[in-house]
Tab-separated table of C-alpha atoms in Angstrom:
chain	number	residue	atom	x	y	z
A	18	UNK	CA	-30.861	-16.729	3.928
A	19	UNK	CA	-31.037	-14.537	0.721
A	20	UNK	CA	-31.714	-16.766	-2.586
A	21	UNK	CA	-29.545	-16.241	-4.609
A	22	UNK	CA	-30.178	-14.597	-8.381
A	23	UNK	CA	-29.509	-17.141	-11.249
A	24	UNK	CA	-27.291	-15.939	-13.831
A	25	UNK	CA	-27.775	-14.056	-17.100
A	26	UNK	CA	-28.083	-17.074	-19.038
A	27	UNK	CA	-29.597	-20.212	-18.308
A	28	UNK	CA	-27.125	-22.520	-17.805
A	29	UNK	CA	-28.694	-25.514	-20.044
A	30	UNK	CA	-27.507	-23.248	-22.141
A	31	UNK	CA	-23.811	-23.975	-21.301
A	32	UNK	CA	-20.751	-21.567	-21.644
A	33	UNK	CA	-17.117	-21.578	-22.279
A	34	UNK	CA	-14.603	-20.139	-19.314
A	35	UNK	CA	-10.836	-19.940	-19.406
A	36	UNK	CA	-9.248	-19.649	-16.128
A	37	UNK	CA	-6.068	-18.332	-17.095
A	38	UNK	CA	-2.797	-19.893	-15.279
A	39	UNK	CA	-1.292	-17.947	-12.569
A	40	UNK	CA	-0.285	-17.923	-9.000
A	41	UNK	CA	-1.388	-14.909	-6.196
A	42	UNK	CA	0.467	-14.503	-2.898
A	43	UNK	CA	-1.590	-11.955	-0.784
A	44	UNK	CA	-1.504	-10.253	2.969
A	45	UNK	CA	0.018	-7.475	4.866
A	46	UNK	CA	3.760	-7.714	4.871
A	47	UNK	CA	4.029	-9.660	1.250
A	48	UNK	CA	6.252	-7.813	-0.148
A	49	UNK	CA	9.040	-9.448	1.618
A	50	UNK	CA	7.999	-12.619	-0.258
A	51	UNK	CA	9.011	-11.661	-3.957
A	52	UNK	CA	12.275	-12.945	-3.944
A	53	UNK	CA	11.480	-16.467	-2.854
A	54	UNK	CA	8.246	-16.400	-5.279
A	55	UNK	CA	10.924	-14.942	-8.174
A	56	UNK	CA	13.710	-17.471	-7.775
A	57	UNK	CA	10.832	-20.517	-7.442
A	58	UNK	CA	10.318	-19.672	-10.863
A	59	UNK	CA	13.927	-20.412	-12.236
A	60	UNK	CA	14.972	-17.224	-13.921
A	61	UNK	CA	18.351	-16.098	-13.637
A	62	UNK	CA	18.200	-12.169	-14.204
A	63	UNK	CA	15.390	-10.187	-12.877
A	64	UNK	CA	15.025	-6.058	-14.297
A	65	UNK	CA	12.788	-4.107	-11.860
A	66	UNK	CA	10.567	-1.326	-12.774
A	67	UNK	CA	9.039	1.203	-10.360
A	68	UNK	CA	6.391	4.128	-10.389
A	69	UNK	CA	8.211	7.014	-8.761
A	70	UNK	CA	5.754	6.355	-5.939
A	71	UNK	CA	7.222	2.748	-5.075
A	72	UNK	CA	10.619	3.621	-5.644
A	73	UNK	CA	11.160	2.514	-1.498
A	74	UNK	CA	9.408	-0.881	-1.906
A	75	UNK	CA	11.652	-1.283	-5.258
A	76	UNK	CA	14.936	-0.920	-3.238
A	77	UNK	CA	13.592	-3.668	-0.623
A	78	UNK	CA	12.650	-5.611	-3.842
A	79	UNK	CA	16.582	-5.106	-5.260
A	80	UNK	CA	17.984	-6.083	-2.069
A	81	UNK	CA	15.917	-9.164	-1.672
A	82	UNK	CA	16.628	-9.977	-4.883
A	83	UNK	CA	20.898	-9.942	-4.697
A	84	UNK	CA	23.080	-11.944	-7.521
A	85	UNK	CA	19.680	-12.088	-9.260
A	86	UNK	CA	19.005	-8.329	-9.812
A	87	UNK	CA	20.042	-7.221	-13.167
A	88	UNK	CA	19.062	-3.758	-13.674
A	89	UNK	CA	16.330	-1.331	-12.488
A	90	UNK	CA	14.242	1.222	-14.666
A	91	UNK	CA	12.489	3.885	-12.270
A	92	UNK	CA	9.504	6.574	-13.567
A	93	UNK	CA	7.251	5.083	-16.375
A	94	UNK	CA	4.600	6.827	-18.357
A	95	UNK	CA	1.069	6.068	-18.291
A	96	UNK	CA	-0.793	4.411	-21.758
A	97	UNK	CA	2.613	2.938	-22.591
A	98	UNK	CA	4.201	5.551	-24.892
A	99	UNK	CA	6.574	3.761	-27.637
A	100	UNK	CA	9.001	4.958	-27.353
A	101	UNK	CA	9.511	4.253	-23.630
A	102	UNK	CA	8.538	0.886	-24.150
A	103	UNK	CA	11.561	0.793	-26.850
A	104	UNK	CA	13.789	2.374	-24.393
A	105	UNK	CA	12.547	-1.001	-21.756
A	106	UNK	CA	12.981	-3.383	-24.274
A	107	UNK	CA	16.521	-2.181	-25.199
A	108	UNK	CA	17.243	-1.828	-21.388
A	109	UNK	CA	15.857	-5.960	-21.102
A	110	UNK	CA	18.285	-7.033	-23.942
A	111	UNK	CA	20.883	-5.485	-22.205
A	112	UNK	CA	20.814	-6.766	-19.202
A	113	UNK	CA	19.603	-10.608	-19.971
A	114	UNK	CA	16.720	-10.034	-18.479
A	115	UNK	CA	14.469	-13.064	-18.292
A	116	UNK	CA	12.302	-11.838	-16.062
A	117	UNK	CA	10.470	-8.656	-14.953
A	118	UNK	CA	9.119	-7.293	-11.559
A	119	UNK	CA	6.535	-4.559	-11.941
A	120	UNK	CA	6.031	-2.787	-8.635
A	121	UNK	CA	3.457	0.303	-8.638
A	122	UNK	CA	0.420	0.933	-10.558
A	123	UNK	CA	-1.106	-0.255	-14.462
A	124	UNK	CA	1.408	1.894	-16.273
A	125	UNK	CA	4.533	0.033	-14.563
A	126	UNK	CA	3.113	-3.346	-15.036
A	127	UNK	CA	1.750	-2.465	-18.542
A	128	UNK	CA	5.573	-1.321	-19.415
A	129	UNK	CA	6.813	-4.744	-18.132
A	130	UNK	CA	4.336	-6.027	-20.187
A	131	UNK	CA	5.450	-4.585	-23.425
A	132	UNK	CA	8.715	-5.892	-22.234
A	133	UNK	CA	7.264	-9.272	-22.110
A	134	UNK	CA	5.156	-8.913	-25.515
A	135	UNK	CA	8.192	-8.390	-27.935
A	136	UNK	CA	11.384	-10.075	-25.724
A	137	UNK	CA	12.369	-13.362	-26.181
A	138	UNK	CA	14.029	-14.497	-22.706
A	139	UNK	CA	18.200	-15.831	-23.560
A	140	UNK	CA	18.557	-19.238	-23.001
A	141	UNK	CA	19.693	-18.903	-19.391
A	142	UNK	CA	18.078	-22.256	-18.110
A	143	UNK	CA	16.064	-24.577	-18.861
A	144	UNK	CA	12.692	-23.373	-17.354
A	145	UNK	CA	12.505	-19.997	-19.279
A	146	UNK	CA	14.534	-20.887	-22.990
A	147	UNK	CA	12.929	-19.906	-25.752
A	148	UNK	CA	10.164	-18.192	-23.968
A	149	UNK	CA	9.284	-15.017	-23.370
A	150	UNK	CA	10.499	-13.224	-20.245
A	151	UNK	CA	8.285	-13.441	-17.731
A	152	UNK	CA	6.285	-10.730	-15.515
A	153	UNK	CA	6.012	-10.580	-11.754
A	154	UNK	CA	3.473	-8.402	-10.324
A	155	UNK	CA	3.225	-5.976	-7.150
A	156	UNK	CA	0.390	-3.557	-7.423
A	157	UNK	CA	0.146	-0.664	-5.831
A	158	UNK	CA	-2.847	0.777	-6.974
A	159	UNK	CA	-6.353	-1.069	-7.452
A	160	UNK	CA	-5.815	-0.774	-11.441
A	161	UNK	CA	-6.418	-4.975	-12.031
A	162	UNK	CA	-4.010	-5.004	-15.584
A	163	UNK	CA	-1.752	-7.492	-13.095
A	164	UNK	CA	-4.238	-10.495	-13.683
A	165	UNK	CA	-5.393	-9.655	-17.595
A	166	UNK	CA	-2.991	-10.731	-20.198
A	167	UNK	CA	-4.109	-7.829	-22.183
A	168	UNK	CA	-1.298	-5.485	-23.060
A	169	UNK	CA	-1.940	-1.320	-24.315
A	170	UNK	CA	1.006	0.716	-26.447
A	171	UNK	CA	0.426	4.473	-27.761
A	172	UNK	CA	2.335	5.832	-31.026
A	173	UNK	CA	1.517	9.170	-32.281
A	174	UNK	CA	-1.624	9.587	-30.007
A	175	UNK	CA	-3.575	6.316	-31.520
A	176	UNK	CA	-3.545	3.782	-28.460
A	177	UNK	CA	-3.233	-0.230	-29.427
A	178	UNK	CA	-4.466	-2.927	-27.350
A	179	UNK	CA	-4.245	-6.772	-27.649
A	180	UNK	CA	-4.428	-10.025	-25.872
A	181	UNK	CA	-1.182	-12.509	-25.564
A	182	UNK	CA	-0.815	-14.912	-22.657
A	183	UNK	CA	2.655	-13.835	-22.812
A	184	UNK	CA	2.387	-11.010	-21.073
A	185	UNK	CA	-0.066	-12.403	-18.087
A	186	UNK	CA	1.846	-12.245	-14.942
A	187	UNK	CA	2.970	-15.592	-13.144
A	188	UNK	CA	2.755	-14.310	-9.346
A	189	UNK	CA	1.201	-11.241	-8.494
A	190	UNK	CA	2.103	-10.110	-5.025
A	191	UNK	CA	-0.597	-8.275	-2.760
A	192	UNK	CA	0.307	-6.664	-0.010
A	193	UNK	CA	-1.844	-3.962	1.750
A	194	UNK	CA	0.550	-1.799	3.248
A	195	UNK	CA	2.204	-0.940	0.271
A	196	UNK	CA	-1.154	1.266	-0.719
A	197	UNK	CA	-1.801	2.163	2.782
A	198	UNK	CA	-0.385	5.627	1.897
A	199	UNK	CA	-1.766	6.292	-1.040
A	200	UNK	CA	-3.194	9.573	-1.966
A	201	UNK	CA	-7.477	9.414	-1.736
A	202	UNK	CA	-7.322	11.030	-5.041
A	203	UNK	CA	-5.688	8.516	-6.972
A	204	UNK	CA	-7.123	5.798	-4.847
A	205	UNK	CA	-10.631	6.925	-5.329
A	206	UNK	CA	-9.679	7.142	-9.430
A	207	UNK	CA	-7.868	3.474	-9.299
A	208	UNK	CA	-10.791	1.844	-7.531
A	209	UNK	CA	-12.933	3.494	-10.451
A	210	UNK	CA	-10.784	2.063	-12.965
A	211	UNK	CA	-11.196	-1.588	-11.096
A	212	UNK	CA	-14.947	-1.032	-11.224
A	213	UNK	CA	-15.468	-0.263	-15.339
A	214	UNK	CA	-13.622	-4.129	-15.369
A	215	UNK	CA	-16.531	-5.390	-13.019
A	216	UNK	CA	-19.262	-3.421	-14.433
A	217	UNK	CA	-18.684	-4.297	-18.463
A	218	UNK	CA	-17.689	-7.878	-17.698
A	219	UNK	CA	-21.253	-9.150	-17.376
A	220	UNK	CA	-22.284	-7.877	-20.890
A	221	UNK	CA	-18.965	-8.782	-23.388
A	222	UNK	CA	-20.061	-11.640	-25.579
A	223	UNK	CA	-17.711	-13.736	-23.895
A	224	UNK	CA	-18.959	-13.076	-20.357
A	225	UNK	CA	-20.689	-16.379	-18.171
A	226	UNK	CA	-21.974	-17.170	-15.149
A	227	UNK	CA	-18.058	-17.618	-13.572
A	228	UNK	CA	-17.416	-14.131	-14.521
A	229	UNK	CA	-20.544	-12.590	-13.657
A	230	UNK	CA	-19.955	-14.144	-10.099
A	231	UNK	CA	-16.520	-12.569	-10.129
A	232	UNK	CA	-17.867	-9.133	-11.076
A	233	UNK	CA	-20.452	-8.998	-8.821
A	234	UNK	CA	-18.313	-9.861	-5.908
A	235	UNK	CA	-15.253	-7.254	-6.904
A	236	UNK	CA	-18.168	-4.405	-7.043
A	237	UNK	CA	-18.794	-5.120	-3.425
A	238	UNK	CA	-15.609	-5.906	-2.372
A	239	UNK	CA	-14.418	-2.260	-3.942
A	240	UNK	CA	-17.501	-0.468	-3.182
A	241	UNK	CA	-17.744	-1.419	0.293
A	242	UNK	CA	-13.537	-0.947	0.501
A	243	UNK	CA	-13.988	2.706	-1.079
A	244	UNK	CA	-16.207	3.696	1.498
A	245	UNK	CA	-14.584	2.285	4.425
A	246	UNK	CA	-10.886	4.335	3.037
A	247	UNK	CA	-12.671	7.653	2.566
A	248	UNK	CA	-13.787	7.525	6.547
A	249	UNK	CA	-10.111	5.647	7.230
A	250	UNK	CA	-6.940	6.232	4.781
A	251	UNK	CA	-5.065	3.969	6.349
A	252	UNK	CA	-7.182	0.768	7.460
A	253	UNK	CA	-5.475	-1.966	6.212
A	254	UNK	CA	-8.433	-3.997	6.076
A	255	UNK	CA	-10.248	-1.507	4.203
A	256	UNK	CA	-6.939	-1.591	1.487
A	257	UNK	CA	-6.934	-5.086	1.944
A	258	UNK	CA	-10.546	-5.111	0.505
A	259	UNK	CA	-9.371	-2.671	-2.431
A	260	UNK	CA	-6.992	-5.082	-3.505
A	261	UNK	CA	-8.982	-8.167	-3.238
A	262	UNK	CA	-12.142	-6.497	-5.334
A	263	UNK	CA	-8.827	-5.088	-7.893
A	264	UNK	CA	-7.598	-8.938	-8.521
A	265	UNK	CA	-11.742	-10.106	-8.959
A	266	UNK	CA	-11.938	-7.370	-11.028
A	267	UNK	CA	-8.944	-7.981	-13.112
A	268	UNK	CA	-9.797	-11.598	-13.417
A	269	UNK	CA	-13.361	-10.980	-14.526
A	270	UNK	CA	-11.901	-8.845	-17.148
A	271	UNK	CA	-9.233	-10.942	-18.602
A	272	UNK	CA	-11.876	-13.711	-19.468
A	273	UNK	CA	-14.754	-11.526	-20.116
A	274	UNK	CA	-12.490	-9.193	-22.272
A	275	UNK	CA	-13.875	-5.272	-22.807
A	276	UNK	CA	-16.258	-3.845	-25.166
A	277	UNK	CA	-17.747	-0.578	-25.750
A	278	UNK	CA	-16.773	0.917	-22.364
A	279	UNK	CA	-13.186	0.168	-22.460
A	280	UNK	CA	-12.716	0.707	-26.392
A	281	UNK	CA	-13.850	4.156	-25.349
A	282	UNK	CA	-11.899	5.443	-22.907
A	283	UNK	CA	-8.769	3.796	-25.019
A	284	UNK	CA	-9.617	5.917	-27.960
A	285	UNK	CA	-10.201	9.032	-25.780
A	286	UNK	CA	-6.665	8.526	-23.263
A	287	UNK	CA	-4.503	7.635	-26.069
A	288	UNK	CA	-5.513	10.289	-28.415
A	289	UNK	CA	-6.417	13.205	-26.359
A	290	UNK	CA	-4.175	11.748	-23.255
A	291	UNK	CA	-6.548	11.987	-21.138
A	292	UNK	CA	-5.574	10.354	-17.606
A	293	UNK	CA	-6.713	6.755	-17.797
A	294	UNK	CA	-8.106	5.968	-14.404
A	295	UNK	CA	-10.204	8.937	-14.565
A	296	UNK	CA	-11.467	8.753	-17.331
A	297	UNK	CA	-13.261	5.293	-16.643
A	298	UNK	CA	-15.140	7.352	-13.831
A	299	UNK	CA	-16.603	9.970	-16.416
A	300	UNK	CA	-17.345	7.448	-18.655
A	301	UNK	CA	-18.713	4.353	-17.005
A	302	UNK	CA	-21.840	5.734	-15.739
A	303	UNK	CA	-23.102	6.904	-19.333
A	304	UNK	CA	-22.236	3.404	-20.530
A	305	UNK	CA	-23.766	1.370	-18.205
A	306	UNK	CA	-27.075	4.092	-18.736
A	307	UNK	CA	-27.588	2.647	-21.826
A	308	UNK	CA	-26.244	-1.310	-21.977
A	309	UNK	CA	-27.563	-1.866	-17.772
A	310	UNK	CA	-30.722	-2.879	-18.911
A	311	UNK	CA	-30.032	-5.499	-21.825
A	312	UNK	CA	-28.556	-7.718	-18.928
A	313	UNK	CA	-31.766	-7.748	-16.293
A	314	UNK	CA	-30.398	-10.080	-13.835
A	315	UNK	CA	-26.695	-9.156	-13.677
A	316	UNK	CA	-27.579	-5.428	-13.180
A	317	UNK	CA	-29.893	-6.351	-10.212
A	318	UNK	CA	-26.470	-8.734	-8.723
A	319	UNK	CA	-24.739	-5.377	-9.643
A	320	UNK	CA	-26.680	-2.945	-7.754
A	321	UNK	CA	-27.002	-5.263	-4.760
A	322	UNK	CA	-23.531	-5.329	-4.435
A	323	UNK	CA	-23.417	-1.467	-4.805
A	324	UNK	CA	-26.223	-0.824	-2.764
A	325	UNK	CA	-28.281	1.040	-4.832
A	326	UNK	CA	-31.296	0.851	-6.973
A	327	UNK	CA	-29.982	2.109	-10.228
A	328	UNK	CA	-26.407	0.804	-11.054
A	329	UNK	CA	-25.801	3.802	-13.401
A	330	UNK	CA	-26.970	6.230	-10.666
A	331	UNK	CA	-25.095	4.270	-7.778
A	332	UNK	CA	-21.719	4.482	-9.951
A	333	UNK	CA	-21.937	8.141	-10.652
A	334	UNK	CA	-22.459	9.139	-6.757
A	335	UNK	CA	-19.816	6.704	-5.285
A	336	UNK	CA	-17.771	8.567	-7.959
A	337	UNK	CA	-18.985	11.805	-6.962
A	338	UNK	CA	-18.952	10.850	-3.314
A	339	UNK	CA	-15.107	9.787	-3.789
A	340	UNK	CA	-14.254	12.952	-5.176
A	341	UNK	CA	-13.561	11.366	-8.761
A	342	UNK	CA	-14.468	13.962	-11.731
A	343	UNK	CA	-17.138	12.871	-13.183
A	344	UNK	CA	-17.102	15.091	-16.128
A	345	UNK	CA	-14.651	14.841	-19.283
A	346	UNK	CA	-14.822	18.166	-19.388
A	347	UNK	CA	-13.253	18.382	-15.967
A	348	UNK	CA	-10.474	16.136	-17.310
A	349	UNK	CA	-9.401	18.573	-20.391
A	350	UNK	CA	-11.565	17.171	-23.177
A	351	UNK	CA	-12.714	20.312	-25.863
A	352	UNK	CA	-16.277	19.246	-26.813
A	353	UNK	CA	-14.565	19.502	-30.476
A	354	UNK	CA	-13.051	16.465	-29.555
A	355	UNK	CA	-15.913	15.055	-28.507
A	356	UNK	CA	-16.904	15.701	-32.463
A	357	UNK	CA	-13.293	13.640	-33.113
A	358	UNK	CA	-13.942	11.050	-31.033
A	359	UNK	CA	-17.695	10.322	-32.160
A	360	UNK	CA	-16.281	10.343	-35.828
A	361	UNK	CA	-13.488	8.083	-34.920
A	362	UNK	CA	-14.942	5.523	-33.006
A	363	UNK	CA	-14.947	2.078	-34.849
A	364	UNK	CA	-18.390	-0.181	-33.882
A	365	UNK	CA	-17.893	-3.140	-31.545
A	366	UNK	CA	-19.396	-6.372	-29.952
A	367	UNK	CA	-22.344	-4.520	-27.889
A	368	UNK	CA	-25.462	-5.554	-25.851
A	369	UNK	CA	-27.037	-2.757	-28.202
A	370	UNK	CA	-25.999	-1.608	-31.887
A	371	UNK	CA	-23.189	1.160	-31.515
A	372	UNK	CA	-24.476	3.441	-33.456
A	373	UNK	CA	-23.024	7.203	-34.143
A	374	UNK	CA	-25.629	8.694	-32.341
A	375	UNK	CA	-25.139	6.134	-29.430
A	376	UNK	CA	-21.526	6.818	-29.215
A	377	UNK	CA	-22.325	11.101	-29.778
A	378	UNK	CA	-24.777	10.426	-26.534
A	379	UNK	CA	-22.686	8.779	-24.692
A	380	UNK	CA	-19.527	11.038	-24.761
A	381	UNK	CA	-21.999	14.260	-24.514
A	382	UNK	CA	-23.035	13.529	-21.325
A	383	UNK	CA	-19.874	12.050	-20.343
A	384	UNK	CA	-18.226	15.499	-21.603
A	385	UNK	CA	-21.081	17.343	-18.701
A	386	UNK	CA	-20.864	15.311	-16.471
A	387	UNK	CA	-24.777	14.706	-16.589
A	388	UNK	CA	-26.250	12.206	-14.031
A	389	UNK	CA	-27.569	9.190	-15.937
C-alpha cells in the first residue's frame, strides 16, 4: 500500500478548520428531491432562478414545488452585474420570497446569492424570521460557488467579492444527469474553474491539512472525470465524478479562501469581462509556475493526483488536451490591458511577495499562452 505524504505543515504545529454548516443530497435522478429537501426547511415562498440552459429542470423544479412557488426569474448574467442583481432583489421583495433555488451554473447561484446577501426574509414562520432568505442549490456545471459562502457583484467594470455565511447554500442538490448534456466546451472550462479552487487552496494562509486533503482528492476526482467525458459525453459516472471533485473543490475553497490566483482572474473578468471559467484555465498554470514550489509536499499530493510530474505543466496540457484556451489572448485581452491590469492589481496574502514584476510575469505569459 502507498504511504501516504504528510501534510504541508507538521501537525504539532496545529491548525484552525471551519467546516461550514450545510446539507448535500447527491445521485442520478436528484433532482426530483428538491421539493421535499425545500419544504424540510420551513420556508413558505420559494423564487426560482434558471440559466437559459436549465430552463427544463426549472419547470420540473416549479411543479414540484406547487402552493410554494412564488415567482421564477429565467437568463442571468455571468460576474453578477448590479444592476441585475437589483432587478432579483426587487423581484424577491415582491414576491415574499424567503427562499431561493438556484438551478444552472456559478452565475445563477451567485445571483441567488446576491439575493441572499442584501434580503431580509418577511416574517413568514418561525424558522426563517428575521433571517436572511435562504439559498438552495442545483448545479449544473462543475463551477463549486454552491458550497463557498463567498458572494461576487460587478458595477461599472470593477468586480467585488466578499465572504458572508448568509449566502452559503443549505442543500445543494447533485444530480448527474442534469450535466449529462452539457456542451464539452463549457464542461472542459467549468471543470477548469473547479480546479484553480483545488490548486490555490493548499497555499492561502488559511489552508490545513483538512483542506489540503480535500484539494488533493477534487484534482483527481476532476482530472480523472475530465478525461473519462472527453472519450464519453454522456457517462454518468464520469459526470458523476465531475460533480463530486466540483463540491471537494468548492469546499476546499470556502475554508481555504483565494489568494493571488483568484484575485486575478476577478480583476481581469470584471473589468475587461473576460469569461470567468476560462479565464481560470489561462491563468492557473502561470500561477501555480511560480507559488508550486513554496508548498513541496502539497504540490507532489497535487501532481499525483494529476498524474504528472510538474503540476504547472500537467494543468496546462489537461487544459490544452480539453480544448480550454489557454491563452488570454485567445479570450479577447489587448496586451494594453495587460499594462492595466499589472498597474491595477492590489498585493495580497502570497506564498511569495506579489510584486509588480511578479504580477507583469504572470499575466504576460498568461496573455501567450506560454507553457510554464
Amino acid at each position: 500500500m502507498p504511504r501516504p505524504v504528510e501534510p504541508e505543515a507538521a501537525l504539532g504545529a496545529g491548525f484552525v478548520h471551519t467546516f461550514l454548516p450545510g446539507r448535500v443530497v447527491f445521485g442520478a435522478g436528484a433532482l426530483d428531491r428538491v421539493a421535499t429537501e425545500v419544504e424540510a426547511l420551513g420556508v413558505r415562498r420559494v423564487l426560482v432562478i434558471a440559466t437559459n440552459s436549465a430552463r427544463a429542470a426549472a419547470d420540473v423544479v416549479e411543479a414540484q414545488l406547487g402552493d410554494l412557488f412564488a415567482g421564477r426569474i429565467d437568463g442571468v448574467a455571468q460576474h453578477v452585474p448590479t444592476e441585475v442583481a437589483e432587478d432579483a432583489r426587487a423581484k424577491a421583495r415582491e414576491a415574499g420570497a424567503d427562499a431561493v433555488v438556484a438551478i444552472g451554473g456559478g452565475s445563477a447561484i451567485g445571483l441567488a446569492k446576491a439575493i441572499a446577501l442584501t434580503t431580509a426574509a418577511p416574517p413568514a414562520s418561525e424558522a426563517v424570521d428575521g433571517r436572511a432568505v435562504v439559498v438552495v442549490a442545483v448545479p449544473t456545471t462543475y463551477a463549486g460557488s454552491e458550497m463557498t459562502p463567498v458572494w461576487g457583484e460587478t458595477t461599472d467594470g470593477r468586480k467585488s467579492t466578499g465572504t458572508d455565511v448568509r449566502v452559503l447554500p443549505r442543500v445543494v442538490v447533485y444530480d448527474s444527469v442534469l450535466s449529462r448534456e452539457l456542451p464539452l466546451k463549457v464542461t472542459a472550462a467549468s471543470v477548469a474553474n473547479a480546479i484553480a479552487h483545488c490548486v490555490e487552496a493548499v497555499w492561502t494562509p488559511k489552508a490545513d491539512p483538512i483542506t489540503e486533503l480535500t484539494a488533493v482528492e477534487g484534482l483527481r476526482a476532476l482530472s480523472n472525470g475530465m478525461r473519462d467525458v472527453l472519450r464519453a459525453p454522456g457517462d454518468l459516472d464520469a459526470r458523476s465524478n465531475l460533480l463530486y471533485g466540483a463540491c471537494l473543490a468548492g469546499s476546499a475553497l470556502a475554508t481555504a479562501g483565494t489568494g493571488l490566483h483568484h484575485k486575478l482572474c476577478h480583476l481581469l473578468g470584471g473589468t475587461y469581462n473576460l469569461p470567468h471559467a476560462e479565464t481560470h484555465a489561462a491563468v492557473l498554470p502561470q500561477v501555480a509556475r511560480v507559488n508550486a514550489s513554496s508548498v513541496p509536499q502539497a504540490k507532489t499530493r497535487l501532481e499525483a493526483a494529476l498524474g504528472t510530474t510538474d503540476l504547472a505543466d500537467g494543468l496546462f496540457d489537461l487544459f490544452q488536451a480539453a480544448g480550454v484556451p489557454t491563452s488570454l489572448r485567445e479570450l479577447g485581452l489587448t496586451e494594453a490591458q495587460v499594462a492595466e491590469a499589472t498597474a491595477a492589481f492590489k498585493p495580497t496574502d502570497n506564498p511569495i511577495p506579489v510584486t509588480e514584476d511578479l504580477v507583469r510575469e504572470i499575466l504576460t505569459r498568461a496573455w501567450s499562452g506560454t507553457r510554464p
